[in-house]
């Protein structure tokens, strides 16, 4: 009785029930198509995740993935990426990667060509070059323009606090200020500049992989690494449960490992939408005004998403591809 009831719910759920499956953050249709194409042409779920993220790196999806976006306080773009094999729990990640465009490729090289999990900064770039990835300037006219306008605006907004000169009105260099305010001032969230790609791919046999690629946050402090390359934060995958990926204010979200939490909830039987909602709610409990969303999918091919409602961010869009959708289909969830 109970089993058949569950079956009915699965079939009629708006979150689909079809494998193989690709789900990715934001309306990045080309990325979804690239990931799906990888699966259809016999590639693995890792290939699908890599191709999807790579497509966005090349297209500079919304300027927040790949080269030429999110210049830091010195005007340089640096990249973060992560890939997870949910069958073997192998993970490769790269953070604060400089002068190399193919961040997801480097993350996969960390996974497949080292025994490490995460390489960062200049040393990650040296590793990438050793592995044959070309060194290139990640700056574009667009990122130069963003940087110039930011300087002209007195370096506003920025991520500093409790320093002198007053970071709310002045550029650096900064040094420690007297005292410490008990609450940090609101983060300089730019809703248009937070569009990390996170991809979940699940094969017909239930093999799960997930990954992310991003250039982080506009005007970040050099060396800043967000949630995206951190396993359990930016994404998580486990073929015995499912996968999740997060997007938004990584400085906040990484404190709550929302992707890990969502996967563990799915392992315990939660539907993907409920798991995503719980992961967002956990962060919201401490930071009601955080900007972010989470996508989730389980090994039966169900999927869902959740987001924190903010002025200017009432809904979150994500892409789904399965045999049922016949091509990338745009899904939208109301934030709460
Ligand atoms: C970060 N989470 O570096 C990333 C940015 C992002 O959607 O997701 N934007 O904080």
Coordinates of C-alpha atoms and ligand atoms in Angstrom, one line a residue:
X1 CA 0.0 0.0 0.0
X2 CA 2.7 2.4 1.1
X3 CA 4.9 1.5 -1.9
X4 CA 2.2 2.0 -4.4
X5 CA 1.3 5.4 -2.9
X6 CA 4.9 6.4 -3.3
X7 CA 5.0 5.3 -6.9
X8 CA 2.0 7.5 -7.7
X9 CA 3.7 10.5 -6.1
X10 CA 6.9 9.9 -8.0
X11 CA 5.1 9.7 -11.4
X12 CA 3.0 12.8 -10.9
X13 CA 5.6 14.9 -9.2
X14 CA 6.4 18.1 -11.1
X15 CA 10.0 17.3 -10.5
X16 CA 10.0 14.6 -13.2
X17 CA 11.3 11.1 -12.9
X18 CA 13.4 10.2 -15.9
X19 CA 17.0 9.1 -16.3
X20 CA 19.4 10.1 -17.7
X21 CA 19.1 13.6 -16.3
X22 CA 21.0 16.9 -16.5
X23 CA 20.1 19.8 -14.2
X24 CA 22.0 23.1 -14.1
X25 CA 21.7 26.4 -12.3
X26 CA 20.3 29.5 -14.1
X27 CA 18.8 29.7 -17.6
X28 CA 22.1 28.6 -19.2
X29 CA 20.6 26.6 -22.0
X30 CA 23.7 26.0 -24.1
X31 CA 25.4 24.5 -21.0
X32 CA 22.5 22.2 -20.5
X33 CA 22.6 21.2 -24.2
X34 CA 26.3 20.5 -24.0
X35 CA 26.1 18.4 -20.9
X36 CA 23.2 16.4 -22.4
X37 CA 25.0 16.0 -25.7
X38 CA 28.0 14.5 -23.8
X39 CA 25.7 11.9 -22.3
X40 CA 23.9 11.1 -25.5
X41 CA 27.2 10.6 -27.3
X42 CA 28.3 8.0 -24.8
X43 CA 30.2 10.2 -22.4
X44 CA 30.2 9.7 -18.7
X45 CA 28.4 11.8 -16.2
X46 CA 31.8 13.5 -15.4
X47 CA 32.1 14.3 -19.1
X48 CA 28.6 15.8 -19.0
X49 CA 29.4 18.0 -16.0
X50 CA 32.7 19.1 -17.5
X51 CA 31.2 19.9 -20.9
X52 CA 28.3 21.8 -19.3
X53 CA 30.6 23.9 -17.1
X54 CA 33.1 24.3 -20.0
X55 CA 30.4 25.7 -22.3
X56 CA 29.6 28.4 -19.7
X57 CA 33.3 29.2 -19.3
X58 CA 33.6 29.7 -23.1
X59 CA 30.3 31.7 -23.4
X60 CA 31.1 33.7 -20.2
X61 CA 27.5 32.9 -19.1
X62 CA 26.2 36.2 -17.8
X63 CA 29.7 37.4 -17.1
X64 CA 30.0 35.4 -13.9
X65 CA 31.6 32.3 -15.3
X66 CA 34.9 32.1 -17.0
X67 CA 37.3 34.8 -18.1
X68 CA 36.5 38.5 -18.3
X69 CA 34.2 38.7 -15.3
X70 CA 34.2 39.6 -11.6
X71 CA 37.5 41.6 -11.5
X72 CA 39.0 41.6 -8.0
X73 CA 40.3 44.7 -6.2
X74 CA 43.3 44.8 -8.5
X75 CA 41.3 44.2 -11.7
X76 CA 42.3 40.6 -12.2
X77 CA 39.8 37.8 -12.8
X78 CA 40.4 34.5 -11.0
X79 CA 38.4 31.3 -11.3
X80 CA 37.1 28.6 -9.0
X81 CA 35.8 25.2 -10.1
X82 CA 34.9 21.8 -8.7
X83 CA 34.0 18.3 -10.0
X84 CA 32.8 15.3 -8.0
X85 CA 32.4 11.7 -9.0
X86 CA 29.5 10.4 -7.0
X87 CA 30.4 6.8 -7.7
X88 CA 34.0 6.9 -6.3
X89 CA 33.8 10.1 -4.2
X90 CA 36.8 11.4 -6.1
X91 CA 36.9 15.2 -6.0
X92 CA 39.0 17.7 -7.9
X93 CA 38.9 21.4 -7.4
X94 CA 40.8 24.6 -8.2
X95 CA 40.5 28.0 -6.5
X96 CA 41.8 31.4 -7.2
X97 CA 43.1 30.1 -10.5
X98 CA 44.9 32.8 -12.5
X99 CA 45.6 33.1 -16.2
X100 CA 44.0 29.8 -17.2
X101 CA 40.5 29.8 -18.8
X102 CA 39.5 26.2 -18.5
X103 CA 38.9 26.0 -14.7
X104 CA 36.7 22.9 -14.8
X105 CA 39.3 21.1 -16.9
X106 CA 41.9 21.9 -14.4
X107 CA 39.6 20.7 -11.6
X108 CA 39.2 17.4 -13.4
X109 CA 43.0 17.2 -13.9
X110 CA 43.4 17.7 -10.1
X111 CA 41.0 14.8 -9.6
X112 CA 42.5 12.5 -12.2
X113 CA 46.2 13.4 -12.2
X114 CA 46.9 14.0 -8.5
X115 CA 46.0 12.4 -5.1
X116 CA 44.9 15.9 -3.9
X117 CA 41.5 17.4 -3.9
X118 CA 42.0 21.2 -4.1
X119 CA 44.8 23.3 -5.6
X120 CA 44.8 27.1 -5.2
X121 CA 46.3 30.3 -6.5
X122 CA 49.6 30.7 -8.4
X123 CA 50.5 27.1 -7.7
X124 CA 47.3 25.9 -9.3
X125 CA 48.2 27.9 -12.4
X126 CA 51.6 26.3 -12.5
X127 CA 50.0 22.9 -12.2
X128 CA 47.6 23.7 -15.0
X129 CA 50.4 24.8 -17.3
X130 CA 52.3 21.6 -16.5
X131 CA 49.2 19.7 -17.5
X132 CA 49.1 21.5 -20.9
X133 CA 46.4 24.2 -20.2
X134 CA 47.5 27.4 -21.9
X135 CA 48.3 30.5 -19.9
X136 CA 46.2 33.4 -21.1
X137 CA 45.2 36.9 -19.9
X138 CA 41.7 36.6 -18.4
X139 CA 41.1 40.3 -18.6
X140 CA 38.7 41.7 -21.3
X141 CA 37.6 45.2 -22.2
X142 CA 34.4 44.4 -20.2
X143 CA 36.3 43.5 -17.0
X144 CA 38.6 46.5 -17.4
X145 CA 35.5 48.7 -17.7
X146 CA 34.0 47.2 -14.6
X147 CA 37.2 47.7 -12.7
X148 CA 37.6 51.3 -13.9
X149 CA 34.1 52.3 -13.0
X150 CA 34.6 50.7 -9.6
X151 CA 37.7 52.7 -9.0
X152 CA 35.9 55.9 -10.1
X153 CA 33.1 55.1 -7.7
X154 CA 35.6 55.2 -4.8
X155 CA 35.9 51.4 -4.7
X156 CA 32.2 50.9 -4.0
X157 CA 30.9 48.4 -3.2
X158 CA 33.7 46.3 -1.5
X159 CA 34.0 43.5 1.0
X160 CA 36.0 45.3 3.7
X161 CA 34.9 46.1 7.2
X162 CA 36.4 47.3 10.5
X163 CA 39.3 48.9 8.7
X164 CA 40.6 52.4 8.0
X165 CA 40.2 54.4 5.9
X166 CA 36.4 53.8 6.0
X167 CA 35.7 51.2 3.3
X168 CA 32.2 52.6 2.9
X169 CA 33.6 55.7 1.3
X170 CA 37.3 55.1 0.5
X171 CA 39.6 52.9 -1.5
X172 CA 42.5 51.2 0.2
X173 CA 45.1 50.3 1.1
X174 CA 43.4 49.5 4.4
X175 CA 44.7 48.7 7.8
X176 CA 42.9 47.4 10.9
X177 CA 40.5 49.9 12.4
X178 CA 39.7 50.4 16.0
X179 CA 37.2 48.0 17.5
X180 CA 34.9 45.7 15.7
X181 CA 31.3 46.3 14.9
X182 CA 29.1 43.4 16.2
X183 CA 27.3 42.9 12.9
X184 CA 28.9 43.1 9.5
X185 CA 27.4 45.7 7.2
X186 CA 25.2 44.2 4.4
X187 CA 27.3 42.4 1.8
X188 CA 27.6 44.2 -1.5
X189 CA 25.3 41.8 -3.3
X190 CA 24.9 42.4 -7.0
X191 CA 22.1 40.2 -8.1
X192 CA 23.3 40.3 -11.7
X193 CA 26.8 39.3 -10.8
X194 CA 26.0 36.0 -9.0
X195 CA 25.3 33.4 -11.7
X196 CA 27.7 30.5 -11.1
X197 CA 27.1 27.4 -13.2
X198 CA 26.4 24.3 -11.2
X199 CA 25.7 21.1 -13.1
X200 CA 24.3 17.8 -11.9
X201 CA 24.4 14.8 -14.3
X202 CA 22.8 11.4 -13.6
X203 CA 23.2 8.5 -16.0
X204 CA 20.6 5.9 -16.9
X205 CA 22.3 3.6 -14.4
X206 CA 22.1 6.1 -11.6
X207 CA 25.7 7.2 -11.7
X208 CA 25.9 10.8 -10.3
X209 CA 28.3 13.6 -10.8
X210 CA 28.2 17.3 -10.1
X211 CA 30.4 20.3 -10.6
X212 CA 30.7 24.1 -10.7
X213 CA 32.6 26.9 -12.4
X214 CA 32.6 30.6 -11.5
X215 CA 34.7 33.7 -11.4
X216 CA 33.3 34.4 -7.9
X217 CA 32.3 37.9 -6.9
X218 CA 32.8 41.3 -8.4
X219 CA 35.5 43.3 -6.6
X220 CA 36.5 40.5 -4.3
X221 CA 39.6 40.8 -2.2
X222 CA 42.5 39.0 -4.0
X223 CA 42.7 35.5 -2.6
X224 CA 39.0 35.2 -1.8
X225 CA 37.6 31.8 -2.5
X226 CA 33.8 31.3 -2.4
X227 CA 31.7 28.2 -2.0
X228 CA 31.8 26.9 -5.6
X229 CA 35.1 24.9 -5.4
X230 CA 34.3 23.5 -1.9
X231 CA 32.9 20.0 -1.8
X232 CA 29.6 20.0 0.1
X233 CA 29.2 23.8 -0.3
X234 CA 29.2 24.6 -4.1
X235 CA 28.2 21.1 -5.1
X236 CA 28.0 17.5 -3.8
X237 CA 27.3 14.2 -5.4
X238 CA 26.9 10.7 -4.1
X239 CA 25.5 7.9 -6.3
X240 CA 23.8 6.3 -3.4
X241 CA 21.6 9.4 -2.9
X242 CA 21.8 12.2 -5.5
X243 CA 23.4 15.6 -6.0
X244 CA 23.0 19.2 -5.3
X245 CA 24.7 22.5 -6.4
X246 CA 24.5 26.0 -5.0
X247 CA 24.7 29.5 -6.4
X248 CA 24.7 32.8 -4.7
X249 CA 26.6 34.6 -2.0
X250 CA 29.3 32.0 -1.4
X251 CA 30.9 33.8 1.5
X252 CA 27.7 33.1 3.5
X253 CA 26.5 29.9 1.9
X254 CA 29.8 28.0 2.4
X255 CA 29.3 28.3 6.1
X256 CA 26.3 25.9 5.9
X257 CA 27.4 23.3 3.4
X258 CA 24.0 23.4 1.7
X259 CA 24.9 20.9 -1.1
X260 CA 26.0 18.3 1.4
X261 CA 23.0 18.9 3.6
X262 CA 20.6 18.6 0.7
X263 CA 22.2 15.3 -0.4
X264 CA 22.0 13.9 3.1
X265 CA 18.4 14.8 3.3
X266 CA 17.7 13.1 0.0
X267 CA 19.5 10.1 1.3
X268 CA 17.1 10.1 4.2
X269 CA 14.1 10.1 1.8
X270 CA 13.4 13.8 1.3
X271 CA 12.2 14.8 -2.2
X272 CA 14.7 17.0 -4.0
X273 CA 12.5 20.1 -3.7
X274 CA 12.1 19.6 0.1
X275 CA 15.9 18.9 0.4
X276 CA 16.8 22.1 -1.4
X277 CA 14.2 24.1 0.6
X278 CA 15.7 22.8 3.9
X279 CA 19.2 23.7 2.8
X280 CA 18.2 27.2 1.9
X281 CA 16.2 27.5 5.1
X282 CA 19.3 26.5 7.2
X283 CA 21.2 29.4 5.8
X284 CA 18.3 31.8 6.0
X285 CA 17.9 31.1 9.7
X286 CA 21.2 32.8 10.3
X287 CA 21.3 35.2 7.3
X288 CA 17.7 36.1 6.4
X289 CA 18.9 38.4 3.6
X290 CA 21.4 36.1 1.9
X291 CA 21.2 35.8 -1.8
X292 CA 21.2 32.2 -3.1
X293 CA 19.6 29.1 -4.5
X294 CA 20.2 25.4 -4.6
X295 CA 19.3 22.7 -7.2
X296 CA 18.8 19.1 -6.2
X297 CA 18.3 15.8 -8.0
X298 CA 18.0 12.2 -6.8
X299 CA 18.9 8.9 -8.3
X300 CA 15.4 8.2 -9.3
X301 CA 15.5 11.2 -11.6
X302 CA 13.5 13.6 -9.6
X303 CA 14.7 17.1 -9.2
X304 CA 13.9 20.5 -7.7
X305 CA 15.2 23.8 -6.5
X306 CA 14.8 26.4 -3.9
X307 CA 15.9 30.0 -3.4
X308 CA 15.7 32.8 -0.8
X309 CA 13.3 35.5 -1.7
X310 CA 14.7 39.0 -1.9
X311 CA 13.5 42.2 -3.4
X312 CA 14.5 41.8 -7.1
X313 CA 14.9 38.0 -6.7
X314 CA 11.4 36.5 -6.5
X315 CA 12.1 33.5 -8.6
X316 CA 15.0 31.3 -9.6
X317 CA 15.4 29.7 -13.0
X318 CA 17.3 26.5 -13.8
X319 CA 17.6 24.1 -16.8
X320 CA 16.6 20.5 -17.0
X321 CA 17.2 18.0 -19.7
X322 CA 16.0 14.4 -19.8
X323 CA 14.4 12.1 -22.3
X324 CA 11.1 13.5 -21.2
X325 CA 11.9 17.1 -21.8
X326 CA 13.2 16.6 -25.4
X327 CA 15.9 19.3 -25.1
X328 CA 16.8 21.8 -22.5
X329 CA 13.7 23.0 -20.6
X330 CA 13.6 26.1 -18.4
X331 CA 12.1 25.6 -14.9
X332 CA 11.3 28.3 -12.4
X333 CA 10.8 28.1 -8.7
X334 CA 9.2 30.7 -6.5
X335 CA 11.6 31.8 -3.8
X336 CA 10.4 31.7 -0.2
Ligands
LIG1 C1 30.7 32.7 -5.2 N1 28.8 31.3 -5.2 O1 31.9 32.7 -5.5 C2 29.7 32.0 -6.1 C3 29.1 33.0 -6.9 C4 27.8 32.5 -7.4 O2 25.9 32.7 -8.5 O3 27.3 31.5 -7.2 N2 27.1 33.2 -8.1 O4 30.3 33.2 -4.1

